[in-house]
Every structure is written in structure tokens, then in C-alpha cells.
mmCIF file of C-alpha atoms and ligand atoms in Angstrom:
data_model
loop_
_atom_site.group_PDB
_atom_site.id
_atom_site.type_symbol
_atom_site.label_atom_id
_atom_site.label_comp_id
_atom_site.label_asym_id
_atom_site.label_seq_id
_atom_site.Cartn_x
_atom_site.Cartn_y
_atom_site.Cartn_z
ATOM 1 C CA MET A 795 -69.013 -2.989 66.508
ATOM 2 C CA LYS A 796 -69.895 -2.412 62.901
ATOM 3 C CA PHE A 797 -68.732 -0.909 60.260
ATOM 4 C CA PHE A 798 -68.777 -0.144 56.519
ATOM 5 C CA HIS A 799 -65.419 -0.910 54.521
ATOM 6 C CA LEU A 800 -65.192 0.594 51.380
ATOM 7 C CA SER A 801 -62.733 1.979 48.912
ATOM 8 C CA ASP A 802 -61.473 3.598 45.708
ATOM 9 C CA LEU A 803 -64.396 5.884 45.302
ATOM 10 C CA HIS A 804 -62.313 7.120 42.285
ATOM 11 C CA ILE A 805 -64.541 10.685 42.630
ATOM 12 C CA GLY A 806 -63.803 12.110 38.901
ATOM 13 C CA LYS A 807 -63.644 8.739 37.540
ATOM 14 C CA THR A 808 -64.526 8.797 33.635
ATOM 15 C CA LEU A 809 -65.353 5.345 31.504
ATOM 16 C CA HIS A 810 -64.028 5.411 27.940
ATOM 17 C CA HIS A 811 -64.859 9.166 28.126
ATOM 18 C CA TYR A 812 -67.962 9.028 29.352
ATOM 19 C CA SER A 813 -68.092 11.150 33.291
ATOM 20 C CA MET A 814 -69.174 9.278 35.870
ATOM 21 C CA LYS A 815 -70.523 11.897 38.227
ATOM 22 C CA GLU A 816 -74.033 11.175 38.290
ATOM 23 C CA ASP A 817 -73.515 7.394 38.631
ATOM 24 C CA GLN A 818 -71.412 8.020 41.799
ATOM 25 C CA GLU A 819 -73.681 10.452 42.739
ATOM 26 C CA ALA A 820 -75.964 7.955 43.108
ATOM 27 C CA VAL A 821 -74.159 5.241 44.602
ATOM 28 C CA LEU A 822 -72.639 7.332 47.149
ATOM 29 C CA SER A 823 -76.573 8.270 47.688
ATOM 30 C CA GLU A 824 -77.859 4.899 48.315
ATOM 31 C CA ILE A 825 -74.243 4.317 51.379
ATOM 32 C CA ILE A 826 -76.208 7.374 52.502
ATOM 33 C CA GLY A 827 -79.587 5.589 53.058
ATOM 34 C CA TYR A 828 -78.263 2.568 54.140
ATOM 35 C CA ALA A 829 -75.689 4.653 56.757
ATOM 36 C CA ALA A 830 -79.408 6.170 57.936
ATOM 37 C CA SER A 831 -81.061 3.064 58.269
ATOM 38 C CA VAL A 832 -77.839 0.241 59.215
ATOM 39 C CA ARG A 833 -76.444 3.078 61.750
ATOM 40 C CA PRO A 834 -73.305 1.263 61.426
ATOM 41 C CA ASP A 835 -70.285 2.542 64.036
ATOM 42 C CA ALA A 836 -68.061 3.644 61.821
ATOM 43 C CA VAL A 837 -67.363 4.624 58.132
ATOM 44 C CA VAL A 838 -64.157 2.927 56.914
ATOM 45 C CA ILE A 839 -62.707 4.300 53.665
ATOM 46 C CA ALA A 840 -59.861 2.203 52.385
ATOM 47 C CA GLY A 841 -58.119 4.612 49.624
ATOM 48 C CA ASP A 842 -58.595 6.185 46.466
ATOM 49 C CA ILE A 843 -61.209 8.587 46.958
ATOM 50 C CA TYR A 844 -60.712 10.578 43.767
ATOM 51 C CA ASP A 845 -59.238 9.577 40.366
ATOM 52 C CA ARG A 846 -56.344 11.700 40.295
ATOM 53 C CA SER A 847 -54.453 13.536 42.285
ATOM 54 C CA VAL A 848 -55.341 16.910 41.568
ATOM 55 C CA PRO A 849 -59.166 16.270 42.105
ATOM 56 C CA SER A 850 -61.336 18.632 39.354
ATOM 57 C CA ALA A 851 -63.490 21.048 41.913
ATOM 58 C CA GLU A 852 -66.617 19.037 40.989
ATOM 59 C CA SER A 853 -65.137 15.724 42.114
ATOM 60 C CA VAL A 854 -64.015 17.578 45.194
ATOM 61 C CA SER A 855 -67.873 18.838 45.604
ATOM 62 C CA VAL A 856 -69.001 15.542 45.069
ATOM 63 C CA PHE A 857 -67.146 14.182 48.162
ATOM 64 C CA ASP A 858 -68.005 17.286 50.005
ATOM 65 C CA TRP A 859 -71.561 16.444 50.023
ATOM 66 C CA PHE A 860 -70.623 12.735 50.698
ATOM 67 C CA LEU A 861 -68.847 13.498 53.865
ATOM 68 C CA THR A 862 -71.679 16.206 55.034
ATOM 69 C CA GLU A 863 -74.669 14.216 54.197
ATOM 70 C CA LEU A 864 -73.174 11.174 56.613
ATOM 71 C CA SER A 865 -72.304 13.679 59.121
ATOM 72 C CA LYS A 866 -75.864 15.076 59.230
ATOM 73 C CA ILE A 867 -76.908 11.331 60.326
ATOM 74 C CA ARG A 868 -77.038 11.398 64.709
ATOM 75 C CA PRO A 869 -75.980 10.048 66.738
ATOM 76 C CA ALA A 870 -72.775 10.773 64.703
ATOM 77 C CA ILE A 871 -71.242 8.071 62.738
ATOM 78 C CA PRO A 872 -67.135 8.735 63.079
ATOM 79 C CA ILE A 873 -65.682 8.223 59.534
ATOM 80 C CA LEU A 874 -62.135 6.915 58.909
ATOM 81 C CA ILE A 875 -60.291 7.731 55.674
ATOM 82 C CA ILE A 876 -56.751 6.800 54.024
ATOM 83 C CA SER A 877 -55.196 7.727 51.166
ATOM 84 C CA GLY A 878 -54.180 5.784 47.708
ATOM 85 C CA ASN A 879 -51.849 5.449 45.402
ATOM 86 C CA HIS A 880 -54.014 7.967 43.483
ATOM 87 C CA ASP A 881 -54.960 10.701 46.349
ATOM 88 C CA SER A 882 -52.241 13.578 46.988
ATOM 89 C CA ALA A 883 -51.657 13.374 50.434
ATOM 90 C CA GLU A 884 -51.157 16.339 51.087
ATOM 91 C CA ARG A 885 -54.703 17.732 49.146
ATOM 92 C CA LEU A 886 -56.635 14.808 51.203
ATOM 93 C CA GLU A 887 -55.003 15.999 54.703
ATOM 94 C CA TYR A 888 -56.551 19.636 54.395
ATOM 95 C CA VAL A 889 -58.248 20.843 57.552
ATOM 96 C CA SER A 890 -57.711 17.734 59.087
ATOM 97 C CA GLY A 891 -57.456 18.775 62.063
ATOM 98 C CA ILE A 892 -60.640 20.779 62.276
ATOM 99 C CA LEU A 893 -62.492 17.398 60.716
ATOM 100 C CA LYS A 894 -61.168 15.052 64.181
ATOM 101 C CA GLU A 895 -63.100 17.504 65.971
ATOM 102 C CA HIS A 896 -66.376 16.388 64.174
ATOM 103 C CA GLN A 897 -64.958 12.619 64.395
ATOM 104 C CA ILE A 898 -63.806 12.551 60.591
ATOM 105 C CA TYR A 899 -60.353 11.176 60.378
ATOM 106 C CA VAL A 900 -58.021 11.358 57.978
ATOM 107 C CA SER A 901 -54.993 10.014 57.443
ATOM 108 C CA GLY A 902 -52.570 10.976 54.377
ATOM 109 C CA SER A 903 -49.013 10.317 54.943
ATOM 110 C CA VAL A 904 -47.135 7.389 57.028
ATOM 111 C CA PRO A 905 -44.989 8.353 59.434
ATOM 112 C CA ARG A 906 -42.519 10.671 58.017
ATOM 113 C CA ASP A 907 -40.010 10.354 60.877
ATOM 114 C CA GLU A 908 -38.701 8.725 64.058
ATOM 115 C CA THR A 909 -41.287 10.537 66.356
ATOM 116 C CA GLU A 910 -44.459 9.546 64.039
ATOM 117 C CA ARG A 911 -46.486 7.446 64.545
ATOM 118 C CA ILE A 912 -49.347 5.494 62.550
ATOM 119 C CA CYS A 913 -52.649 7.246 63.132
ATOM 120 C CA LYS A 914 -55.116 5.508 65.508
ATOM 121 C CA VAL A 915 -58.566 5.758 66.038
ATOM 122 C CA LYS A 916 -59.926 3.981 69.328
ATOM 123 C CA LEU A 917 -63.950 3.615 68.936
ATOM 124 C CA GLU A 918 -65.891 1.829 71.548
ATOM 125 C CA ASP A 919 -68.553 -1.134 71.985
ATOM 126 C CA GLU A 920 -70.793 -2.934 74.949
ATOM 127 C CA TYR A 921 -67.478 -4.819 74.640
ATOM 128 C CA GLY A 922 -64.880 -2.331 74.648
ATOM 129 C CA GLU A 923 -62.590 -0.290 72.514
ATOM 130 C CA VAL A 924 -61.336 -1.398 69.194
ATOM 131 C CA ASP A 925 -58.204 0.391 67.959
ATOM 132 C CA PHE A 926 -58.121 1.567 64.325
ATOM 133 C CA TYR A 927 -54.881 1.717 62.654
ATOM 134 C CA LEU A 928 -54.888 4.381 59.112
ATOM 135 C CA LEU A 929 -51.758 3.105 57.298
ATOM 136 C CA PRO A 930 -51.856 5.061 53.870
ATOM 137 C CA PHE A 931 -50.961 4.115 50.416
ATOM 138 C CA PHE A 932 -46.851 4.569 51.094
ATOM 139 C CA ARG A 933 -44.021 3.427 48.902
ATOM 140 C CA PRO A 934 -40.357 2.170 50.895
ATOM 141 C CA SER A 935 -38.414 5.450 49.976
ATOM 142 C CA TYR A 936 -41.154 7.527 51.730
ATOM 143 C CA LEU A 937 -39.738 5.785 54.863
ATOM 144 C CA ARG A 938 -36.069 7.207 54.654
ATOM 145 C CA ASN A 939 -36.142 8.960 57.697
ATOM 146 C CA VAL A 940 -38.132 6.855 60.074
ATOM 147 C CA PHE A 941 -35.706 4.144 59.924
ATOM 148 C CA LYS A 942 -32.736 6.039 59.769
ATOM 149 C CA GLY A 943 -30.438 4.608 57.368
ATOM 150 C CA GLU A 944 -32.077 1.815 56.922
ATOM 151 C CA THR A 945 -34.989 2.212 54.392
ATOM 152 C CA PRO A 946 -36.785 -1.544 54.526
ATOM 153 C CA GLU A 947 -36.202 -3.002 50.532
ATOM 154 C CA THR A 948 -39.260 -4.692 50.508
ATOM 155 C CA TYR A 949 -43.209 -3.050 51.007
ATOM 156 C CA THR A 950 -43.756 -6.715 53.145
ATOM 157 C CA GLU A 951 -40.750 -5.594 55.480
ATOM 158 C CA ALA A 952 -41.787 -2.410 55.324
ATOM 159 C CA VAL A 953 -45.384 -2.793 56.820
ATOM 160 C CA GLN A 954 -43.767 -5.619 59.237
ATOM 161 C CA ARG A 955 -41.435 -2.630 60.717
ATOM 162 C CA LEU A 956 -43.664 0.464 60.481
ATOM 163 C CA LEU A 957 -46.161 -2.388 62.793
ATOM 164 C CA GLU A 958 -43.550 -3.148 65.127
ATOM 165 C CA ARG A 959 -42.828 0.426 66.098
ATOM 166 C CA GLU A 960 -46.916 0.688 67.012
ATOM 167 C CA GLU A 961 -46.393 -2.003 69.643
ATOM 168 C CA ILE A 962 -49.387 -3.875 69.174
ATOM 169 C CA ASP A 963 -51.187 -5.834 71.780
ATOM 170 C CA TYR A 964 -52.908 -8.203 69.541
ATOM 171 C CA GLU A 965 -53.778 -10.871 72.061
ATOM 172 C CA ASN A 966 -55.714 -9.117 73.792
ATOM 173 C CA ARG A 967 -56.917 -5.511 72.131
ATOM 174 C CA ARG A 968 -59.428 -5.531 69.207
ATOM 175 C CA ASN A 969 -57.421 -4.228 66.037
ATOM 176 C CA VAL A 970 -58.288 -3.356 62.841
ATOM 177 C CA LEU A 971 -55.676 -2.000 60.101
ATOM 178 C CA VAL A 972 -57.288 0.109 57.433
ATOM 179 C CA SER A 973 -54.226 -0.219 54.502
ATOM 180 C CA HIS A 974 -53.896 0.753 50.319
ATOM 181 C CA GLN A 975 -51.333 -1.789 49.370
ATOM 182 C CA PHE A 976 -51.434 -4.894 47.073
ATOM 183 C CA TYR A 977 -51.503 -7.598 49.424
ATOM 184 C CA THR A 978 -50.864 -11.105 48.547
ATOM 185 C CA GLY A 979 -50.676 -14.391 49.873
ATOM 186 C CA GLY A 980 -52.192 -18.031 51.055
ATOM 187 C CA LYS A 981 -53.274 -20.027 48.246
ATOM 188 C CA GLY A 982 -56.043 -18.369 46.586
ATOM 189 C CA GLU A 983 -54.775 -16.026 43.651
ATOM 190 C CA THR A 984 -55.450 -12.113 44.324
ATOM 191 C CA VAL A 985 -57.348 -11.277 40.885
ATOM 192 C CA THR A 986 -56.410 -7.896 39.627
ATOM 193 C CA CYS A 987 -59.043 -5.945 36.419
ATOM 194 C CA ASP A 988 -57.788 -3.152 34.172
ATOM 195 C CA SER A 989 -58.908 -0.225 36.636
ATOM 196 C CA GLU A 990 -56.045 -0.525 39.001
ATOM 197 C CA ILE A 991 -52.955 1.021 38.218
ATOM 198 C CA PHE A 992 -49.826 -0.194 39.004
ATOM 199 C CA SER A 993 -46.368 1.109 38.505
ATOM 200 C CA VAL A 994 -44.344 -1.483 36.301
ATOM 201 C CA GLY A 995 -41.514 -3.753 36.834
ATOM 202 C CA GLY A 996 -41.709 -3.208 40.940
ATOM 203 C CA ILE A 997 -42.474 -5.745 43.525
ATOM 204 C CA GLU A 998 -45.101 -4.158 44.993
ATOM 205 C CA ASN A 999 -46.877 -7.008 47.061
ATOM 206 C CA VAL A 1000 -47.194 -6.615 50.701
ATOM 207 C CA ASP A 1001 -47.348 -10.850 52.346
ATOM 208 C CA ALA A 1002 -50.325 -11.081 54.047
ATOM 209 C CA GLY A 1003 -48.698 -12.855 56.676
ATOM 210 C CA ALA A 1004 -47.857 -9.148 58.095
ATOM 211 C CA VAL A 1005 -51.483 -8.076 58.525
ATOM 212 C CA GLU A 1006 -52.742 -11.793 59.811
ATOM 213 C CA ASP A 1007 -52.501 -11.105 63.663
ATOM 214 C CA PHE A 1008 -55.363 -7.622 63.300
ATOM 215 C CA ASP A 1009 -58.993 -8.693 63.847
ATOM 216 C CA TYR A 1010 -59.909 -7.333 60.747
ATOM 217 C CA VAL A 1011 -57.500 -6.102 57.987
ATOM 218 C CA ALA A 1012 -59.775 -3.326 55.626
ATOM 219 C CA LEU A 1013 -58.230 -2.632 52.660
ATOM 220 C CA GLY A 1014 -58.283 -0.659 48.999
ATOM 221 C CA HIS A 1015 -56.195 -0.872 45.828
ATOM 222 C CA LEU A 1016 -57.887 -3.695 44.132
ATOM 223 C CA HIS A 1017 -61.418 -3.349 42.508
ATOM 224 C CA GLY A 1018 -62.891 -6.794 42.656
ATOM 225 C CA PRO A 1019 -64.426 -7.738 45.939
ATOM 226 C CA GLN A 1020 -62.103 -10.584 47.402
ATOM 227 C CA ASN A 1021 -60.528 -12.041 50.750
ATOM 228 C CA VAL A 1022 -56.511 -12.343 50.997
ATOM 229 C CA SER A 1023 -55.999 -15.450 52.082
ATOM 230 C CA SER A 1024 -58.339 -15.422 54.926
ATOM 231 C CA PRO A 1025 -62.107 -13.749 55.044
ATOM 232 C CA HIS A 1026 -60.594 -11.031 57.682
ATOM 233 C CA ILE A 1027 -58.264 -9.766 55.341
ATOM 234 C CA ARG A 1028 -60.024 -8.081 52.594
ATOM 235 C CA TYR A 1029 -60.480 -6.060 49.453
ATOM 236 C CA CYS A 1030 -63.960 -4.670 49.505
ATOM 237 C CA GLY A 1031 -63.975 -3.564 45.846
ATOM 238 C CA THR A 1032 -64.987 -0.513 44.304
ATOM 239 C CA LEU A 1033 -68.976 0.433 44.516
ATOM 240 C CA LEU A 1034 -69.064 0.618 40.795
ATOM 241 C CA LYS A 1035 -67.742 -1.220 37.680
ATOM 242 C CA TYR A 1036 -65.116 0.982 36.557
ATOM 243 C CA SER A 1037 -63.656 -0.972 33.927
ATOM 244 C CA VAL A 1038 -65.722 -3.749 31.100
ATOM 245 C CA SER A 1039 -63.054 -6.316 32.529
ATOM 246 C CA GLU A 1040 -65.539 -5.932 35.804
ATOM 247 C CA SER A 1041 -68.976 -6.496 33.815
ATOM 248 C CA GLY A 1042 -69.453 -10.113 35.719
ATOM 249 C CA HIS A 1043 -68.485 -8.730 39.264
ATOM 250 C CA ASP A 1044 -70.704 -8.582 42.227
ATOM 251 C CA LYS A 1045 -70.216 -4.997 43.748
ATOM 252 C CA ARG A 1046 -71.880 -4.880 47.157
ATOM 253 C CA LEU A 1047 -71.295 -2.935 50.294
ATOM 254 C CA THR A 1048 -69.388 -4.871 52.510
ATOM 255 C CA VAL A 1049 -70.368 -4.546 56.124
ATOM 256 C CA VAL A 1050 -67.986 -5.911 59.169
ATOM 257 C CA THR A 1051 -69.892 -6.727 62.383
ATOM 258 C CA LEU A 1052 -66.422 -7.286 65.014
ATOM 259 C CA GLY A 1053 -67.738 -8.556 68.251
ATOM 260 C CA GLU A 1054 -65.783 -10.178 71.135
ATOM 261 C CA LYS A 1055 -62.046 -9.963 71.038
ATOM 262 C CA LYS A 1056 -61.117 -13.764 69.623
ATOM 263 C CA GLU A 1057 -64.618 -14.314 67.945
ATOM 264 C CA LYS A 1058 -64.225 -14.091 63.901
ATOM 265 C CA PRO A 1059 -66.120 -10.895 62.450
ATOM 266 C CA VAL A 1060 -68.905 -11.165 60.008
ATOM 267 C CA ILE A 1061 -69.271 -10.419 56.693
ATOM 268 C CA ASP A 1062 -72.242 -9.164 55.219
ATOM 269 C CA LEU A 1063 -72.678 -7.842 51.441
ATOM 270 C CA LEU A 1064 -75.529 -4.964 51.032
ATOM 271 C CA PRO A 1065 -77.054 -4.760 47.282
ATOM 272 C CA LEU A 1066 -76.464 -1.639 45.827
ATOM 273 C CA HIS A 1067 -78.163 -0.122 42.652
ATOM 274 C CA PRO A 1068 -76.179 1.362 39.713
ATOM 275 C CA LEU A 1069 -77.326 4.150 37.553
ATOM 276 C CA ARG A 1070 -76.123 2.288 34.932
ATOM 277 C CA ASP A 1071 -75.080 -1.410 34.369
ATOM 278 C CA VAL A 1072 -71.486 -1.582 32.939
ATOM 279 C CA LYS A 1073 -72.657 -5.069 29.836
ATOM 280 C CA LYS A 1074 -70.550 -6.760 27.329
ATOM 281 C CA LYS A 1075 -72.452 -7.947 24.139
ATOM 282 C CA THR A 1076 -71.688 -10.096 21.591
ATOM 283 C CA GLY A 1077 -73.250 -11.016 18.331
ATOM 284 C CA ASN A 1078 -74.254 -9.973 15.059
ATOM 285 C CA LEU A 1079 -75.098 -5.877 14.906
ATOM 286 C CA LYS A 1080 -78.951 -6.767 13.976
ATOM 287 C CA ASP A 1081 -79.373 -9.399 16.904
ATOM 288 C CA ILE A 1082 -77.815 -7.222 19.353
ATOM 289 C CA ILE A 1083 -80.188 -4.074 17.925
ATOM 290 C CA ASP A 1084 -83.461 -6.876 18.503
ATOM 291 C CA GLN A 1085 -82.696 -7.606 21.501
ATOM 292 C CA ALA A 1086 -82.130 -4.739 23.727
ATOM 293 C CA ALA A 1087 -83.678 -4.464 26.414
ATOM 294 C CA GLU A 1088 -85.875 -1.146 27.556
ATOM 295 C CA ASP A 1089 -83.896 -0.726 30.982
ATOM 296 C CA GLU A 1090 -80.011 -1.288 29.230
ATOM 297 C CA ARG A 1091 -80.598 1.531 27.070
ATOM 298 C CA GLU A 1092 -78.687 3.650 29.896
ATOM 299 C CA ASP A 1093 -76.271 1.267 30.836
ATOM 300 C CA TYR A 1094 -72.549 1.276 29.593
ATOM 301 C CA ILE A 1095 -72.151 -1.219 26.565
ATOM 302 C CA SER A 1096 -69.001 -3.044 25.233
ATOM 303 C CA VAL A 1097 -69.764 -4.398 21.601
ATOM 304 C CA THR A 1098 -68.027 -7.642 20.027
ATOM 305 C CA LEU A 1099 -69.821 -7.966 16.279
ATOM 306 C CA THR A 1100 -69.540 -11.170 14.741
ATOM 307 C CA ASP A 1101 -70.918 -10.499 11.801
ATOM 308 C CA GLU A 1102 -68.483 -12.189 8.763
ATOM 309 C CA VAL A 1103 -69.521 -8.971 6.466
ATOM 310 C CA ASP A 1104 -68.897 -5.840 8.062
ATOM 311 C CA PRO A 1105 -71.828 -4.545 8.561
ATOM 312 C CA TYR A 1106 -72.396 0.075 7.528
ATOM 313 C CA LYS A 1107 -71.565 2.345 10.317
ATOM 314 C CA PRO A 1108 -71.878 0.093 12.934
ATOM 315 C CA ARG A 1109 -71.311 2.243 15.881
ATOM 316 C CA GLU A 1110 -73.765 5.167 14.575
ATOM 317 C CA GLN A 1111 -76.583 1.999 14.476
ATOM 318 C CA LEU A 1112 -75.571 0.875 18.068
ATOM 319 C CA GLU A 1113 -75.987 4.610 19.400
ATOM 320 C CA LYS A 1114 -79.614 4.973 18.307
ATOM 321 C CA VAL A 1115 -80.127 2.113 20.774
ATOM 322 C CA PHE A 1116 -77.730 2.200 23.076
ATOM 323 C CA GLY A 1117 -76.911 5.789 25.007
ATOM 324 C CA HIS A 1118 -73.615 4.662 26.463
ATOM 325 C CA ILE A 1119 -71.263 2.904 23.806
ATOM 326 C CA LEU A 1120 -68.079 2.222 25.412
ATOM 327 C CA GLU A 1121 -66.549 0.167 22.328
ATOM 328 C CA VAL A 1122 -67.231 -1.518 19.043
ATOM 329 C CA ARG A 1123 -64.884 -4.319 18.793
ATOM 330 C CA VAL A 1124 -64.801 -6.931 15.289
ATOM 331 C CA ASP A 1125 -64.647 -10.277 16.131
ATOM 332 C CA ASN A 1126 -64.722 -12.419 12.628
ATOM 333 C CA ASN A 1127 -62.746 -14.362 10.650
ATOM 334 C CA ARG A 1128 -60.839 -11.538 8.846
ATOM 335 C CA THR A 1129 -60.176 -10.055 12.434
ATOM 336 C CA ARG A 1130 -58.854 -13.396 13.490
ATOM 337 C CA ASN A 1131 -56.852 -14.311 10.570
ATOM 338 C CA LYS A 1132 -55.344 -10.795 10.605
ATOM 339 C CA LEU A 1133 -54.258 -11.424 14.353
ATOM 340 C CA SER A 1134 -52.692 -14.924 13.473
ATOM 341 C CA GLU A 1135 -50.233 -12.904 10.788
ATOM 342 C CA LEU A 1136 -49.408 -10.157 12.989
ATOM 343 C CA GLU A 1137 -48.831 -13.118 15.328
ATOM 344 C CA GLU A 1138 -46.313 -14.867 12.601
ATOM 345 C CA GLU A 1139 -44.160 -11.575 11.984
ATOM 346 C CA THR A 1140 -42.739 -10.719 14.488
ATOM 347 C CA ALA A 1141 -39.652 -8.696 12.003
ATOM 348 C CA PHE A 1142 -40.123 -4.993 12.195
ATOM 349 C CA ARG A 1143 -41.469 -3.721 8.920
ATOM 350 C CA ASP A 1144 -41.300 -0.995 6.481
ATOM 351 C CA PRO A 1145 -43.270 1.605 8.681
ATOM 352 C CA VAL A 1146 -44.850 2.898 5.269
ATOM 353 C CA GLU A 1147 -45.997 -0.709 4.627
ATOM 354 C CA SER A 1148 -47.511 -1.214 7.592
ATOM 355 C CA PHE A 1149 -49.209 1.799 7.388
ATOM 356 C CA ALA A 1150 -50.576 1.162 4.275
ATOM 357 C CA ASP A 1151 -51.677 -2.655 5.115
ATOM 358 C CA PHE A 1152 -53.748 -0.874 8.139
ATOM 359 C CA TYR A 1153 -55.525 1.901 5.640
ATOM 360 C CA GLN A 1154 -56.743 -0.861 3.842
ATOM 361 C CA GLU A 1155 -58.164 -2.704 6.768
ATOM 362 C CA MET A 1156 -59.717 0.109 8.370
ATOM 363 C CA GLN A 1157 -60.668 1.779 4.582
ATOM 364 C CA GLY A 1158 -61.692 -0.952 2.715
ATOM 365 C CA ARG A 1159 -58.947 0.454 -0.021
ATOM 366 C CA ALA A 1160 -55.194 0.944 -0.644
ATOM 367 C CA LEU A 1161 -53.729 4.074 -0.613
ATOM 368 C CA GLU A 1162 -53.986 6.152 -3.951
ATOM 369 C CA GLU A 1163 -50.692 7.412 -5.434
ATOM 370 C CA GLU A 1164 -51.203 11.005 -3.416
ATOM 371 C CA GLU A 1165 -51.965 9.676 -0.375
ATOM 372 C CA LEU A 1166 -49.169 7.346 -0.446
ATOM 373 C CA GLN A 1167 -46.640 10.023 -1.300
ATOM 374 C CA ILE A 1168 -47.801 12.447 1.347
ATOM 375 C CA MET A 1169 -47.673 9.137 4.188
ATOM 376 C CA LEU A 1170 -43.891 8.870 2.167
ATOM 377 C CA GLU A 1171 -42.985 12.536 3.360
ATOM 378 C CA ILE A 1172 -44.345 12.199 6.625
ATOM 379 C CA PHE A 1173 -42.456 9.290 7.282
ATOM 380 C CA GLY A 1174 -39.395 10.841 5.515
ATOM 381 C CA GLN A 1175 -39.797 13.645 7.873
ATOM 382 C CA ALA A 1176 -40.073 11.727 11.256
ATOM 383 C CA GLY A 1177 -37.136 9.695 10.332
ATOM 384 C CA GLU A 1178 -34.666 12.675 10.158
ATOM 385 C CA GLU A 1179 -35.901 13.818 13.405
HETATM 386 MN MN1 MN B 1177 -57.881 1.977 43.058
#
């Protein structure tokens, strides 16, 4: 049994106000190409199909096109989808009953009451059946009516108890879990990056021990590809770099091959060719411009300038060479001194004074008397309110 493990497509994503529609279409068409040549037995998408719970019409069309193209491949490849924390369960599940007839299995919600079970899809290969359990993103509070009166308190307990109800035969059958949560465990640390969104303050992690008996666990949520405690519990990561913090990531397509029961799954990583890369560049403005290669002019670029004398309108100059500047930062003695000053001054200061400093910093001159009066008036009004 060979299947593609994808997650976190985040269709509709923008990167520092640039729409990534073209980039997403390009990488998804590369996936369609791989599906046509590799002929996997299934395509698994482990949550965060869309970037928002209310996706734009354009985003819905992109995903519609992707599913339609995949479905054209003969013999048909089953597609297994769960919702992630970015998706709306109800919207994703729309017409899922009809889609099922076409071997597209969408699971938007975890069991809502005592009678419901985790969506299970049975697929077959030369060694027999494989059970795929589709566990969409959830919070323990969603399970209120499943475990009458005793809602699990932690995410780990919630996953354990949800799985117990399924009475899974780990000994004899081959089982795959598809899940979109924050799994941790083992010696290796779980690596997060800037394009993931976590709710603040909660302990959301699930101990990977809760799912180790599966033959493979196809995870979504974290955007960096990585195994959690063991190679058979894996985050495939995003297909594209979705933040500057991912510029060093090597994004690939995860292809999983399950052999006979008790054999370890084999993971292959197929290369991807994004339309535009995400890159960090650090140096003097002149060097960065002079050394710009022809093939990186369309890439998404984050620039850190180290010139000691602030160059004139650096962004405008960079934009003549690069089509997609994400940000221009300055790292020189001036900004470093400023930072260490800021670290020393922890006490609150008069807001007008702070603003005057900020203005001086940004404009290279002090506030004029008239400007100062305007700001005093604004801060005065804000203070009253
Ligand atoms: Mn995500």
C-alpha cells in the first residue's frame, strides 16, 4: 500500500500581503503529476486544506480543481481528507456523502455523541486490508456529549479515549491514523515555525505514546517536516514555505509504503519545484543588488541590511531587482544600540516622549513644534477615553 501524505495546504494563504495562488496551483499540479506517474493507492490530506474557516471563492475553486484533476486519474485513487484547525468542519464536509461515492472521504468532525465513531476507511492491497482512521482537529470540549459528564481534561487523554472506543486490532490488522494536533514525545524536540497558529496559554500537546501502536500516523499541523519520537509518526510539513522562518526547510512530498503487517513503513521524499522560493538575504544593499541572480528575481525575499550608513530608500532600490520583497530590516550598530537601550529601559515612559523618540528614529529628525502639539492633543484625547 503506497500513499501520498500531504497536509497544511493552506489554500488562500498570503505571504506578507502577496497572494500565493499561483504558487499553490503550481505545486498542486506537481502533486497531480506525481499522482499520475507514481499511481499511489491513496492520497491522504491531514488537515488545514484552507487558510481560513471561510475560504474565498477563489480558494474553493483551486481545491475543486485539484480534486477534480486527481479524480480524473484512472484507476481512481481514493482521497482521504480531515479538517484542521484552520478549516470549518461543516463547510469542508459539504456534500461529503456524495463525494464518498467517488472515493473522496472527508471527515470534518470528531464523534459528536455516544453513537458516533471516528470515520474509518478500509482500503485493500495484496497483503489484505488497511484501516485508515480519520481524526479531524478537535478540542477536548468538542467531546462533551461523547463521554457523558466526564469530558477528557487533556488532549492526550482525549485521543486515548476516542481511540479506545474504536476497539482497534493492533495485533493483526494494519492501521493508519490521520490526525491534526500538536503531537510531542520522545527525545527529539518538536520544531515549530512562524506560520503555525497556536492558541495562547493552553497545553495542547498530545503525547505520541497514545498513537504509537498504529502502523503509520499521518500528521498535519506543524509546517516543518519531522518525525515525532519514531519514523512512523510523522508530520509531512507544508508543500511550500509559508514563512521566512521556513526559508531553510527542504519541502518535499512524503510517500509512504506499507508492506506486510509488522514491517516498518518505507518513507520516500519526492522533490518539489516551487514557482518561487522564500529566501533570506543579509548584507550591504549594494552587494545584495549586485549579487542578485537572474533566477531569484521572482522569489520571495526577506532582506536584512547591514550598511552602517542607512542607504537612501532601500526598499525602492531593492524592488527594481526583486519582484517580491517580503520585508526590509536593518541590522547595524545604530539598531543594535537601540535594542540594547530598549532592553535596559523596562520602566514605562511618557507615551509622547516615546513617540518623539520613535519619530526621530524613523525620520532622522525631531518632531517640529506644530507636530508635537498635534501628538499631545491625540494622546490627550486617547487618555480621556
Ligand atoms: Mn497549518
